[in-house]
Amino acid sequence: MASRPLPRTSSKRQGGTAPDTERRLAPSFAAASAAAAAAGPTSKHRGRGRSRHRPPRRWGTGTSTIGGRYFAGNGFWRDYWKNIYTADLNNDGYSDVIGRTGVGELFLFPGTGRTGTETFGNRTLIGTGWNAYEDLGFGDMNGDGRTDLIARGGDGNLWVFPHTGGTGTETFGSRVFIADGWWPGIWNPYPTDLNSDGRPENTGVTSNGELFDFLDAGRILVGTGWNGYDLAL
């Protein structure tokens, strides 16, 4: 059997000219830390060396990483909702839930910052026809600070639907072709910033468990044996 071609990246826009390839870079953590160190301490003290600032918050690790569960809602029936995703889609700092139904409707359940049955607000229809794609993913792919949608078709083509800053059915703009060769069953794409350079890229896991990071200079093998896991983020 002839081997499938490997994924290739492209800047070709569907039905138009190529998009601007310039991407704005976010400052790295190391650069921000160095700038803070050069500026010196900023906290003011009073009394006998007592700082106004609270001690740094300590996050749990190991088996203390996750707290106790709480009930957030019901009605997410498996036979109705095809996929459930999490992302900050409205860019308000809270994690939202995005649900895709079996007929291709995409809904946003906005995070409210509260808990219990008030964790999410009323759902909003984002669009229809999304069952035309095998997989969906979310991430800031063009570096504009908004969460975009990444979709893979059954033909192995990978598309980005850029966030417009709008809401409802105007949340995403026209799709942009970014790569081909992402064959379902062979590649699983995951949008992320794996090398922490402030520029989003795609990572891909092959069916035999190889994990690759796709950068401007080409793909880099990150590791093997990842086919033993359902998700890699």
CSV table of C-alpha atoms in Angstrom, one decimal, residues 6 185-188 204-212 219 226-227:
chain,number,residue,atom,x,y,z
A,6,LEU,CA,3.2,13.8,5.4
A,185,GLY,CA,-6.7,7.6,11.7
A,186,ILE,CA,-3.1,8.5,11.0
A,187,TRP,CA,-2.6,12.0,12.5
A,188,ASN,CA,-4.3,13.6,15.5
A,204,GLY,CA,0.6,16.0,15.8
A,205,VAL,CA,0.5,12.4,17.1
A,206,THR,CA,0.7,9.6,14.6
A,207,SER,CA,-1.1,6.3,14.8
A,208,ASN,CA,2.1,4.6,15.9
A,209,GLY,CA,2.6,7.0,18.8
A,210,GLU,CA,5.1,9.5,17.4
A,211,LEU,CA,4.6,13.1,18.7
A,212,PHE,CA,5.8,15.9,16.4
A,219,ARG,CA,8.6,19.3,12.1
A,226,TRP,CA,2.1,8.5,22.8
A,227,ASN,CA,-0.4,6.1,21.2
